[in-house]
Coordinates of C-alpha atoms and ligand atoms in Angstrom, one line a residue:
X1 CA 47.8 -8.6 -31.9
X2 CA 49.1 -7.9 -35.6
X3 CA 49.7 -10.6 -38.0
X4 CA 51.1 -10.4 -41.6
X5 CA 48.9 -11.4 -44.7
X6 CA 49.7 -15.1 -43.8
X7 CA 48.2 -14.7 -40.2
X8 CA 51.6 -15.2 -38.8
X9 CA 51.7 -13.3 -35.5
X10 CA 53.9 -10.2 -35.8
X11 CA 53.3 -8.2 -32.7
X12 CA 51.5 -8.6 -29.6
X13 CA 51.3 -6.2 -26.6
X14 CA 51.4 -6.4 -22.9
X15 CA 47.4 -7.0 -22.4
X16 CA 47.8 -10.0 -24.8
X17 CA 50.2 -11.5 -22.5
X18 CA 48.4 -10.9 -19.5
X19 CA 45.1 -12.5 -21.0
X20 CA 46.6 -15.4 -22.9
X21 CA 49.6 -16.1 -20.8
X22 CA 51.9 -16.1 -23.8
X23 CA 54.8 -13.8 -23.8
X24 CA 55.8 -12.2 -27.3
X25 CA 58.8 -14.5 -27.9
X26 CA 56.3 -17.4 -27.5
X27 CA 53.5 -15.9 -29.6
X28 CA 55.6 -14.2 -32.6
X29 CA 55.9 -16.4 -35.5
X30 CA 53.1 -18.8 -34.6
X31 CA 49.4 -18.7 -36.0
X32 CA 46.5 -17.5 -34.1
X33 CA 45.4 -21.0 -33.8
X34 CA 47.9 -21.1 -30.9
X35 CA 45.0 -19.5 -28.8
X36 CA 42.2 -21.9 -30.0
X37 CA 40.1 -23.7 -27.5
X38 CA 38.6 -26.4 -29.4
X39 CA 35.1 -25.0 -28.7
X40 CA 34.4 -23.9 -32.4
X41 CA 34.7 -26.2 -35.4
X42 CA 36.7 -25.6 -38.5
X43 CA 33.5 -24.4 -40.3
X44 CA 33.2 -21.6 -37.6
X45 CA 36.7 -20.3 -38.4
X46 CA 36.2 -20.7 -42.1
X47 CA 33.2 -18.3 -42.1
X48 CA 35.0 -16.1 -40.0
X49 CA 38.0 -15.6 -42.1
X50 CA 35.8 -15.4 -45.3
X51 CA 33.9 -12.6 -43.6
X52 CA 37.2 -10.8 -43.0
X53 CA 38.6 -11.1 -46.3
X54 CA 35.2 -10.2 -48.1
X55 CA 34.1 -7.2 -45.8
X56 CA 37.4 -6.5 -44.1
X57 CA 36.0 -7.0 -40.7
X58 CA 34.7 -9.4 -38.3
X59 CA 33.5 -9.0 -34.5
X60 CA 32.1 -11.4 -32.1
X61 CA 32.5 -13.5 -29.1
X62 CA 34.6 -16.7 -29.0
X63 CA 36.1 -19.0 -26.5
X64 CA 40.0 -19.4 -26.3
X65 CA 42.4 -21.3 -24.3
X66 CA 45.1 -19.5 -22.2
X67 CA 48.8 -21.0 -21.8
X68 CA 47.5 -22.5 -18.5
X69 CA 44.8 -24.5 -20.2
X70 CA 42.0 -22.4 -18.9
X71 CA 39.4 -21.7 -21.4
X72 CA 37.7 -18.3 -21.4
X73 CA 35.3 -16.4 -23.5
X74 CA 36.6 -13.1 -25.2
X75 CA 35.1 -10.3 -27.3
X76 CA 37.2 -10.4 -30.5
X77 CA 37.2 -7.9 -33.6
X78 CA 39.5 -8.4 -36.5
X79 CA 40.3 -6.0 -39.3
X80 CA 42.3 -6.7 -42.5
X81 CA 44.7 -4.1 -43.8
X82 CA 45.6 -3.8 -47.5
X83 CA 48.8 -2.8 -48.9
X84 CA 49.3 -0.4 -51.9
X85 CA 48.9 -3.3 -54.3
X86 CA 45.3 -4.0 -52.8
X87 CA 46.4 -7.3 -51.3
X88 CA 45.8 -7.9 -47.5
X89 CA 49.3 -7.0 -45.9
X90 CA 48.1 -7.5 -42.1
X91 CA 45.5 -8.5 -39.8
X92 CA 44.8 -6.5 -36.6
X93 CA 42.9 -8.3 -33.8
X94 CA 42.1 -6.8 -30.5
X95 CA 40.2 -8.6 -27.8
X96 CA 39.0 -8.2 -24.4
X97 CA 38.6 -11.0 -21.7
X98 CA 35.0 -11.2 -20.8
X99 CA 35.3 -13.8 -17.9
X100 CA 33.2 -12.6 -15.2
X101 CA 35.5 -12.1 -12.3
X102 CA 34.8 -14.4 -9.1
X103 CA 34.1 -11.1 -7.1
X104 CA 31.6 -9.8 -9.7
X105 CA 30.0 -13.3 -9.8
X106 CA 29.7 -13.2 -5.9
X107 CA 28.2 -9.7 -6.3
X108 CA 25.6 -10.9 -8.7
X109 CA 24.7 -14.0 -6.5
X110 CA 24.5 -11.6 -3.7
X111 CA 22.1 -9.3 -5.4
X112 CA 19.9 -12.1 -6.6
X113 CA 19.4 -13.4 -2.9
X114 CA 19.9 -10.6 -0.7
X115 CA 18.3 -7.2 -0.1
X116 CA 20.8 -4.4 -0.7
X117 CA 19.3 -2.1 1.7
X118 CA 19.2 -4.2 4.9
X119 CA 21.5 -7.0 3.8
X120 CA 19.0 -9.5 4.6
X121 CA 17.9 -12.4 2.5
X122 CA 15.3 -11.5 -0.1
X123 CA 12.1 -13.2 -0.9
X124 CA 13.7 -15.6 -3.2
X125 CA 16.3 -16.9 -0.8
X126 CA 13.4 -17.0 2.0
X127 CA 11.3 -19.0 -0.4
X128 CA 14.2 -21.4 -1.1
X129 CA 14.9 -21.9 2.7
X130 CA 11.2 -22.4 3.4
X131 CA 10.9 -25.2 0.7
X132 CA 14.0 -26.9 2.3
X133 CA 12.2 -26.7 5.5
X134 CA 9.0 -28.2 4.1
X135 CA 10.8 -30.8 2.2
X136 CA 12.7 -32.1 5.3
X137 CA 9.7 -32.5 7.5
X138 CA 9.2 -35.9 9.1
X139 CA 6.2 -37.2 10.8
X140 CA 6.1 -36.1 14.4
X141 CA 8.9 -33.9 13.9
X142 CA 9.5 -30.4 15.2
X143 CA 7.5 -27.4 14.7
X144 CA 8.5 -24.4 12.6
X145 CA 7.2 -20.9 12.8
X146 CA 6.6 -18.3 10.0
X147 CA 6.1 -14.6 11.0
X148 CA 5.0 -11.8 9.1
X149 CA 6.2 -8.5 10.4
X150 CA 5.0 -5.1 9.4
X151 CA 5.8 -1.8 10.8
X152 CA 2.9 0.2 12.0
X153 CA 3.9 3.7 11.1
X154 CA 6.4 3.5 8.5
X155 CA 4.5 5.6 6.0
X156 CA 4.1 8.4 8.5
X157 CA 7.9 8.3 9.1
X158 CA 8.5 8.5 5.3
X159 CA 6.0 11.2 4.9
X160 CA 7.3 13.3 7.6
X161 CA 11.1 12.7 8.0
X162 CA 11.7 11.5 4.4
X163 CA 12.8 8.3 2.8
X164 CA 16.4 8.5 4.0
X165 CA 15.2 8.2 7.6
X166 CA 12.8 5.5 6.4
X167 CA 15.8 3.6 5.2
X168 CA 17.7 4.1 8.3
X169 CA 14.9 2.7 10.3
X170 CA 14.6 -0.4 8.1
X171 CA 18.3 -1.0 8.6
X172 CA 18.0 -0.7 12.3
X173 CA 15.1 -2.8 12.4
X174 CA 16.7 -5.7 10.4
X175 CA 19.8 -5.5 13.0
X176 CA 17.3 -5.8 15.8
X177 CA 15.4 -8.8 14.2
X178 CA 18.6 -10.6 13.9
X179 CA 19.5 -10.1 17.4
X180 CA 16.3 -11.7 18.5
X181 CA 17.0 -14.9 16.4
X182 CA 19.5 -17.8 16.4
X183 CA 21.9 -18.1 13.6
X184 CA 19.9 -21.1 11.9
X185 CA 16.7 -18.9 11.6
X186 CA 16.1 -16.7 8.6
X187 CA 15.1 -13.1 8.7
X188 CA 14.3 -11.8 5.3
X189 CA 12.8 -8.4 3.9
X190 CA 10.2 -8.8 1.4
X191 CA 10.3 -5.0 0.4
X192 CA 8.9 -1.9 1.8
X193 CA 8.4 -2.4 5.7
X194 CA 7.6 -6.1 5.4
X195 CA 9.7 -8.6 7.1
X196 CA 9.5 -12.3 7.3
X197 CA 11.2 -14.6 10.1
X198 CA 11.4 -18.4 9.7
X199 CA 12.2 -20.3 12.8
X200 CA 13.1 -23.8 12.7
X201 CA 13.5 -26.4 15.2
X202 CA 10.8 -25.3 17.8
X203 CA 9.5 -28.1 20.0
X204 CA 7.6 -31.3 18.9
X205 CA 4.9 -30.5 21.2
X206 CA 2.2 -28.2 20.0
X207 CA 1.7 -26.4 23.4
X208 CA 5.5 -25.8 23.9
X209 CA 5.9 -24.7 20.3
X210 CA 3.1 -22.1 20.7
X211 CA 4.5 -20.9 24.0
X212 CA 8.0 -20.5 22.3
X213 CA 6.5 -18.7 19.6
X214 CA 4.6 -16.3 21.7
X215 CA 7.9 -15.5 23.7
X216 CA 9.6 -14.8 20.4
X217 CA 6.7 -12.6 19.3
X218 CA 6.8 -10.6 22.6
X219 CA 10.6 -10.3 22.2
X220 CA 10.4 -9.0 18.9
X221 CA 7.7 -6.4 19.7
X222 CA 9.5 -5.3 22.7
X223 CA 12.8 -4.7 20.7
X224 CA 10.8 -2.6 18.0
X225 CA 9.3 -0.7 20.8
X226 CA 12.7 0.5 22.1
X227 CA 13.4 4.0 20.5
X228 CA 15.4 4.3 17.3
X229 CA 18.0 7.0 16.8
X230 CA 17.5 8.1 13.2
X231 CA 20.2 10.9 12.8
X232 CA 19.1 13.3 15.2
X233 CA 15.6 12.2 15.4
X234 CA 14.4 9.9 18.3
X235 CA 11.8 7.8 16.7
X236 CA 9.3 5.4 18.3
X237 CA 8.1 2.3 16.4
X238 CA 5.8 -0.5 16.6
X239 CA 5.0 -3.5 14.5
X240 CA 2.1 -5.9 13.9
X241 CA 3.1 -9.5 13.7
X242 CA 1.0 -12.6 12.1
X243 CA 2.5 -15.9 12.9
X244 CA 1.7 -19.4 11.7
X245 CA 3.0 -22.6 13.1
X246 CA 3.6 -25.6 10.9
X247 CA 4.7 -29.2 10.9
X248 CA 4.2 -32.3 9.0
X249 CA 0.3 -31.9 8.6
X250 CA 0.4 -28.4 7.6
X251 CA -0.1 -27.3 3.9
X252 CA 2.7 -28.3 1.4
X253 CA 2.4 -24.8 -0.4
X254 CA 4.8 -22.2 0.4
X255 CA 2.5 -19.4 -0.7
X256 CA -0.3 -20.9 1.4
X257 CA 1.9 -20.5 4.6
X258 CA 3.0 -16.8 3.6
X259 CA -0.7 -16.1 3.0
X260 CA -1.8 -17.6 6.6
X261 CA 0.9 -15.4 8.3
X262 CA -0.2 -12.3 6.3
X263 CA -3.9 -12.8 7.3
X264 CA -2.8 -13.0 11.0
X265 CA -0.6 -10.0 10.5
X266 CA -3.5 -8.1 9.0
X267 CA -5.7 -9.1 12.1
X268 CA -3.0 -7.7 14.4
X269 CA -2.8 -4.7 12.5
X270 CA -6.6 -4.2 12.7
X271 CA -6.7 -4.9 16.3
X272 CA -4.7 -1.5 16.7
X273 CA -1.2 -2.7 15.9
X274 CA 1.7 -3.2 18.3
X275 CA 0.7 -6.8 18.7
X276 CA 0.9 -10.4 17.4
X277 CA -1.7 -12.9 16.3
X278 CA -1.8 -16.4 15.4
X279 CA -3.2 -17.7 12.2
X280 CA -6.4 -20.1 12.8
X281 CA -9.0 -21.3 10.8
X282 CA -11.7 -18.9 12.1
X283 CA -9.2 -16.1 10.9
X284 CA -9.1 -17.8 7.5
X285 CA -12.8 -18.0 7.2
X286 CA -13.2 -14.2 8.0
X287 CA -10.4 -13.6 5.5
X288 CA -12.5 -15.5 2.9
X289 CA -15.7 -13.7 3.6
X290 CA -13.7 -10.3 3.4
X291 CA -12.2 -11.4 0.2
X292 CA -15.6 -12.4 -1.1
X293 CA -17.2 -9.2 -0.2
X294 CA -14.3 -7.2 -1.8
X295 CA -15.0 -9.2 -5.0
X296 CA -18.6 -8.3 -5.0
X297 CA -18.2 -4.8 -4.2
X298 CA -16.1 -4.3 -7.2
X299 CA -18.9 -5.4 -9.3
X300 CA -21.7 -3.6 -7.4
X301 CA -21.3 -0.3 -9.5
X302 CA -21.8 -1.9 -12.6
X303 CA -24.8 -3.9 -11.3
X304 CA -26.4 -0.7 -10.0
X305 CA -26.6 -2.1 -6.5
X306 CA -26.0 1.3 -4.9
X307 CA -28.5 3.7 -3.6
X308 CA -28.3 7.2 -1.8
X309 CA -30.5 7.3 1.4
X310 CA -31.3 10.7 2.6
X311 CA -31.6 11.9 6.2
X312 CA -33.2 15.1 7.1
X313 CA -31.6 17.9 9.0
X314 CA -33.8 20.4 10.9
X315 CA -33.3 23.9 12.5
X316 CA -34.4 25.3 15.7
X317 CA -38.0 25.9 14.4
X318 CA -38.3 22.2 13.4
X319 CA -38.1 23.0 9.6
X320 CA -36.0 20.9 7.3
X321 CA -32.8 22.9 6.3
X322 CA -31.0 20.1 4.6
X323 CA -30.2 16.4 4.4
X324 CA -27.2 14.1 4.7
X325 CA -26.7 11.6 1.8
X326 CA -26.1 8.0 3.2
X327 CA -24.9 5.2 0.9
X328 CA -26.8 2.0 0.8
X329 CA -25.6 -1.2 -0.8
X330 CA -28.6 -3.3 -1.8
X331 CA -28.0 -7.2 -1.6
X332 CA -29.5 -9.8 -3.8
X333 CA -32.1 -10.6 -1.1
X334 CA -33.2 -6.9 -1.2
X335 CA -31.7 -6.1 2.4
X336 CA -29.2 -3.2 2.8
X337 CA -25.7 -3.4 3.8
X338 CA -24.5 -0.9 6.0
X339 CA -21.7 1.4 4.8
X340 CA -19.8 1.0 8.1
X341 CA -19.2 -2.6 6.8
X342 CA -18.0 -1.8 3.3
X343 CA -16.7 1.7 3.3
X344 CA -13.4 0.6 5.1
X345 CA -13.1 -2.3 2.6
X346 CA -13.6 0.2 -0.4
X347 CA -10.9 2.4 1.1
X348 CA -8.6 -0.4 1.4
X349 CA -8.9 -1.5 -2.2
X350 CA -9.1 2.0 -3.7
X351 CA -12.8 1.3 -4.9
X352 CA -13.6 4.3 -2.8
X353 CA -12.7 6.5 -5.8
X354 CA -15.1 5.4 -8.3
X355 CA -17.7 4.8 -5.5
X356 CA -17.1 8.4 -4.1
X357 CA -17.4 9.8 -7.5
X358 CA -20.7 8.1 -8.1
X359 CA -22.0 9.6 -4.8
X360 CA -21.1 13.0 -5.8
X361 CA -22.8 12.6 -9.1
X362 CA -25.7 11.0 -7.6
X363 CA -25.9 13.9 -5.1
X364 CA -25.9 16.5 -7.8
X365 CA -28.6 14.7 -9.8
X366 CA -30.6 14.8 -6.8
X367 CA -30.1 18.4 -6.3
X368 CA -31.2 19.1 -9.8
X369 CA -34.5 17.2 -9.1
X370 CA -34.9 19.1 -5.7
X371 CA -34.8 22.3 -7.6
X372 CA -37.9 21.8 -9.4
X373 CA -39.8 21.6 -6.2
X374 CA -40.6 24.4 -3.6
X375 CA -40.5 21.7 -0.9
X376 CA -36.9 20.9 -1.4
X377 CA -35.5 23.8 -3.4
X378 CA -33.6 25.3 -0.5
X379 CA -32.3 22.2 1.0
X380 CA -28.4 21.8 1.4
X381 CA -27.1 18.4 0.8
X382 CA -24.4 16.9 2.7
X383 CA -22.1 14.1 1.5
X384 CA -19.7 12.1 3.3
X385 CA -16.0 12.1 2.0
X386 CA -13.5 9.5 2.9
X387 CA -9.7 10.2 3.4
X388 CA -8.4 8.7 0.1
X389 CA -11.0 10.4 -1.9
X390 CA -10.3 13.8 -0.3
X391 CA -6.5 13.6 -0.7
X392 CA -6.6 13.0 -4.4
X393 CA -4.7 15.8 -6.1
X394 CA -7.6 16.7 -8.3
X395 CA -10.4 16.4 -5.7
X396 CA -11.4 19.9 -5.8
X397 CA -11.6 20.0 -9.6
X398 CA -13.6 16.8 -9.4
X399 CA -16.2 18.5 -7.3
X400 CA -16.3 21.5 -9.2
X401 CA -16.6 19.9 -12.6
X402 CA -19.4 17.7 -11.4
X403 CA -21.3 20.6 -9.9
X404 CA -20.9 22.6 -13.2
X405 CA -21.8 19.5 -15.4
X406 CA -25.2 19.2 -13.5
X407 CA -25.7 23.1 -13.2
X408 CA -25.6 23.0 -9.4
X409 CA -25.0 26.1 -7.4
X410 CA -22.1 25.1 -5.2
X411 CA -23.6 26.5 -2.0
X412 CA -26.2 23.7 -2.1
X413 CA -23.5 21.1 -1.4
X414 CA -21.8 20.5 1.9
X415 CA -18.8 18.0 2.3
X416 CA -18.5 16.0 5.7
X417 CA -15.0 15.3 6.7
X418 CA -13.6 13.5 9.7
X419 CA -10.9 15.0 11.9
X420 CA -8.6 12.1 10.9
X421 CA -9.0 12.9 7.2
X422 CA -7.8 16.3 7.8
X423 CA -5.1 15.6 10.3
X424 CA -3.4 13.3 7.8
X425 CA -1.9 16.1 5.6
X426 CA -2.9 19.2 7.3
X427 CA -1.3 21.7 4.8
X428 CA -2.7 19.7 1.6
X429 CA -6.0 19.6 3.3
X430 CA -6.5 23.2 4.1
X431 CA -5.3 24.1 0.3
X432 CA -8.0 21.6 -1.0
X433 CA -10.7 23.1 1.2
X434 CA -9.8 26.6 0.6
X435 CA -10.2 26.2 -3.2
X436 CA -13.6 24.7 -2.8
X437 CA -14.7 26.9 -0.2
X438 CA -14.0 29.9 -2.6
X439 CA -16.4 28.3 -5.1
X440 CA -19.1 28.2 -2.4
X441 CA -18.9 24.7 -1.3
X442 CA -19.2 24.4 2.6
X443 CA -17.7 21.8 5.1
X444 CA -18.9 20.2 8.3
X445 CA -16.5 18.5 10.5
X446 CA -18.1 15.0 11.3
X447 CA -18.0 12.9 14.3
X448 CA -16.6 16.0 16.2
X449 CA -15.3 15.4 19.5
X450 CA -14.0 11.7 19.0
X451 CA -10.7 13.0 17.6
X452 CA -7.9 15.1 19.0
X453 CA -8.2 18.4 17.0
X454 CA -6.9 21.5 18.8
X455 CA -8.3 24.9 18.7
X456 CA -5.1 26.2 17.2
X457 CA -5.6 23.9 14.2
X458 CA -9.3 24.1 13.9
X459 CA -9.1 27.7 13.6
X460 CA -7.1 27.4 10.3
X461 CA -9.5 25.1 8.6
X462 CA -12.1 26.7 6.3
X463 CA -15.1 25.1 8.0
X464 CA -18.6 26.1 8.4
X465 CA -20.0 23.7 10.7
X466 CA -19.2 21.2 13.5
X467 CA -21.1 17.9 13.8
X468 CA -21.3 16.8 17.3
X469 CA -20.6 13.0 17.3
X470 CA -23.7 10.8 18.3
X471 CA -21.8 9.2 21.1
X472 CA -22.1 12.4 23.1
X473 CA -25.9 12.8 22.2
X474 CA -26.9 9.1 23.4
X475 CA -26.6 9.6 27.2
X476 CA -26.6 13.3 27.1
X477 CA -29.8 13.7 29.4
X478 CA -28.4 11.5 32.0
X479 CA -24.6 12.1 31.8
X480 CA -23.1 15.5 33.2
X481 CA -19.8 14.8 31.5
X482 CA -21.5 14.6 28.1
X483 CA -23.5 17.8 28.8
X484 CA -20.1 19.5 29.7
X485 CA -18.4 18.3 26.4
X486 CA -21.4 19.4 24.4
X487 CA -21.2 22.7 26.0
X488 CA -17.7 23.0 25.4
X489 CA -18.0 22.0 21.7
X490 CA -20.8 24.8 21.3
X491 CA -18.9 27.5 22.8
X492 CA -16.0 26.6 21.2
X493 CA -17.9 26.6 17.7
X494 CA -19.2 30.2 18.7
X495 CA -15.9 31.5 19.2
X496 CA -14.8 30.3 15.9
X497 CA -18.0 31.5 14.1
X498 CA -19.2 28.0 13.1
X499 CA -22.6 26.4 13.1
X500 CA -23.3 23.4 15.2
X501 CA -25.3 20.3 14.4
X502 CA -26.1 17.3 16.7
X503 CA -26.4 14.0 15.1
X504 CA -28.0 10.7 16.6
X505 CA -31.0 12.8 18.1
X506 CA -33.6 10.2 19.0
X507 CA -35.7 11.7 21.8
X508 CA -37.6 14.9 22.6
X509 CA -35.6 15.1 25.9
X510 CA -32.4 15.0 23.9
X511 CA -33.5 17.7 21.5
X512 CA -34.6 19.9 24.4
X513 CA -31.2 19.5 26.2
X514 CA -29.2 20.3 23.1
X515 CA -31.4 23.5 22.8
X516 CA -30.8 24.6 26.1
X517 CA -27.1 24.2 25.6
X518 CA -27.1 26.3 22.4
X519 CA -27.3 23.6 19.7
X520 CA -29.6 24.9 17.0
X521 CA -29.5 22.1 14.3
X522 CA -30.5 18.4 14.5
X523 CA -30.4 15.2 12.9
X524 CA -31.6 11.8 14.0
X525 CA -34.3 9.3 14.2
X526 CA -36.6 11.8 16.1
X527 CA -36.9 13.7 12.9
X528 CA -36.5 11.1 10.3
X529 CA -34.5 7.9 9.4
X530 CA -32.4 7.9 6.3
X531 CA -34.7 7.0 3.4
X532 CA -34.7 6.6 -0.4
X533 CA -35.4 9.7 -2.4
X534 CA -39.2 9.0 -3.1
X535 CA -39.7 8.2 0.7
X536 CA -37.8 11.3 1.5
X537 CA -40.0 13.7 -0.6
X538 CA -43.1 12.3 1.0
X539 CA -41.7 12.8 4.4
X540 CA -41.1 16.6 3.6
X541 CA -44.5 16.9 2.5
X542 CA -45.6 15.8 6.1
X543 CA -43.2 18.3 7.6
X544 CA -44.8 21.0 5.5
X545 CA -48.3 20.5 7.1
Ligands
C2E1 P1 -21.9 9.0 9.7 O1 -21.5 9.9 8.6 O2 -21.6 9.4 11.2 O3 -23.5 9.0 9.6 C1 -24.2 8.8 10.6 C2 -24.7 7.4 10.8 O4 -25.7 7.4 12.0 C3 -25.6 6.9 9.7 O5 -25.3 5.4 9.5 C4 -27.0 6.9 10.1 O6 -27.9 6.1 9.5 C5 -26.9 6.9 11.7 N1 -27.9 7.6 12.2 C6 -28.6 8.5 11.9 N2 -29.6 9.0 12.8 C7 -29.3 8.3 14.0 C8 -30.0 8.0 15.2 O7 -30.9 8.9 15.6 N3 -29.7 7.1 16.0 C9 -28.8 6.3 15.6 N4 -28.4 5.2 16.4 N5 -27.9 6.1 14.5 C10 -28.4 7.3 13.6 P2 -25.0 4.6 8.3 O8 -25.9 5.2 7.3 O9 -24.9 3.3 8.6 O10 -23.6 5.2 8.0 C11 -22.5 4.6 8.7 C12 -21.2 5.6 8.2 O11 -20.8 5.3 6.9 C13 -21.3 7.1 8.2 O12 -21.2 7.5 9.4 C14 -20.3 7.4 7.2 O13 -18.9 7.6 7.9 C15 -20.2 6.3 6.3 N6 -20.8 6.6 5.0 C16 -22.2 6.5 4.7 N7 -22.3 7.0 3.5 C17 -21.3 7.4 2.9 C18 -20.6 7.8 1.7 O14 -21.5 8.0 0.8 N8 -19.3 7.9 1.5 C19 -18.3 7.7 2.5 N9 -17.2 8.0 2.3 N10 -18.8 7.2 3.7 C20 -20.2 7.1 3.8
CA2 CA1 -21.6 12.0 8.1
CA3 CA1 -21.1 11.2 12.2

């Protein structure tokens, strides 16, 4: 829009007409106040024109009125043009309609409440609906069901076939879930591979409602078990479902309900997956105990509540050749908590990383100490390394640096890994191991025989030892199957050029049998229990007699 120095409109273009609704014949000769909406007061316009006259320019957002009466926001800029005499001869205004289109509005609303990948309601919409259900509850009314669904092998899929395939799977899971439910139910995706289902209008009778819920859980598990076609790949999936039923006497808090379903889901997952669990109070109590343990675990390092115990390993001649470091957590009452109870928790929370580093450092300090004494100078110390620790990008460096810091010869350190740790990312594991092996650190494959290693794969790993799992040693003397397995492990190790050690050796008969089968290294209560450093030193002195 162009006006003269008196602000009378001289020219407008096509865009002016389509935004304002006024044609040129209606606008020309009028003042721009033709467009005013009445939303801004006189002072506003006064300030605007003053600015234009003094600075030659004004820009901002204002409300104007179209010919049809509709008020709309526009982005406006006005420039003054001076003639040769220095007086303002024209004003040039340009503006854009910044009304958000209805379609764009819908899109924004959609994005706020729906998950773009699966088109399912998102967390926000779910919470919205859940709060409506909670608010509408009446005494003796119908039961509702909240389910937390988590895919069991989603991470593996993402790691092996890539994120695109992961996305495809999520979309197909979403469609299958919808098919299991009625229109009035809600399936939402919370993110990742977590889905939540809200089912209303179950029975008013608790037993019936439980039965209905169980049927639904089974139906969902079944549909997820059917193979998925992801591009050219046929993929088999499974899910863990946590469910919680609620009605008028249940908690009023949404978050509380979600937490209950989450706790139940966790139980289903820990039971091995591909199953569903209902939340109950006992579950809640277990979860509380775990949460408390987690919390205490985090402080235990600072409180110096950890200690390394050492269990002797002996050779065929009965002489100590090494030891395994086993972690202990001292409780306030002086008792020790078994690592079997807290290592899995530490893995889950990531606390295993600082804890693992502490073990490594402590092992180095111990090795340094042992060097001073002829009794212990030759011992090789084995430490247990868990999956998360081992798969850190800089794990090798951490080990080498810690060894160097304490001036320890790398050949004195052995790392115990389990098959599952190595199977996780085979190539990465091999690279990690090779670097360490070159520096002199050796590896023992822990709990051997309980996993699924093939020879093909074993032969690629730079191992130096297989550790026969204690479950084969326990009934070795009576059980011919165990004898056959142990014999197989030993001949396998021989053909791969590896040492063998048996753990959990408790009786002389077991040791004899192992020797006869060809196993020449042993660890177990028969030779010594895991004990603190001082006690360990005393024990070795007895061996020496
Ligand atoms: P593991 O590596 O298989 O350790 C052997 C377990 O068997 C130890 O239990 C040991 O005390 C026990 N044991 C030793 N000899 C005998 C025997 O003759 N008979 C019987 N019945 N048991 C015997 P512990 O110390 O409770 O450790 C349990 C598991 O915790 C270990 O299994 C290991 O996987 C893990 N762990 C221990 N220390 C650490 C650590 O520093 N880091 C990591 N990541 N894991 C550790
Ligand atoms: Ca071990
Ligand atoms: Ca073991």
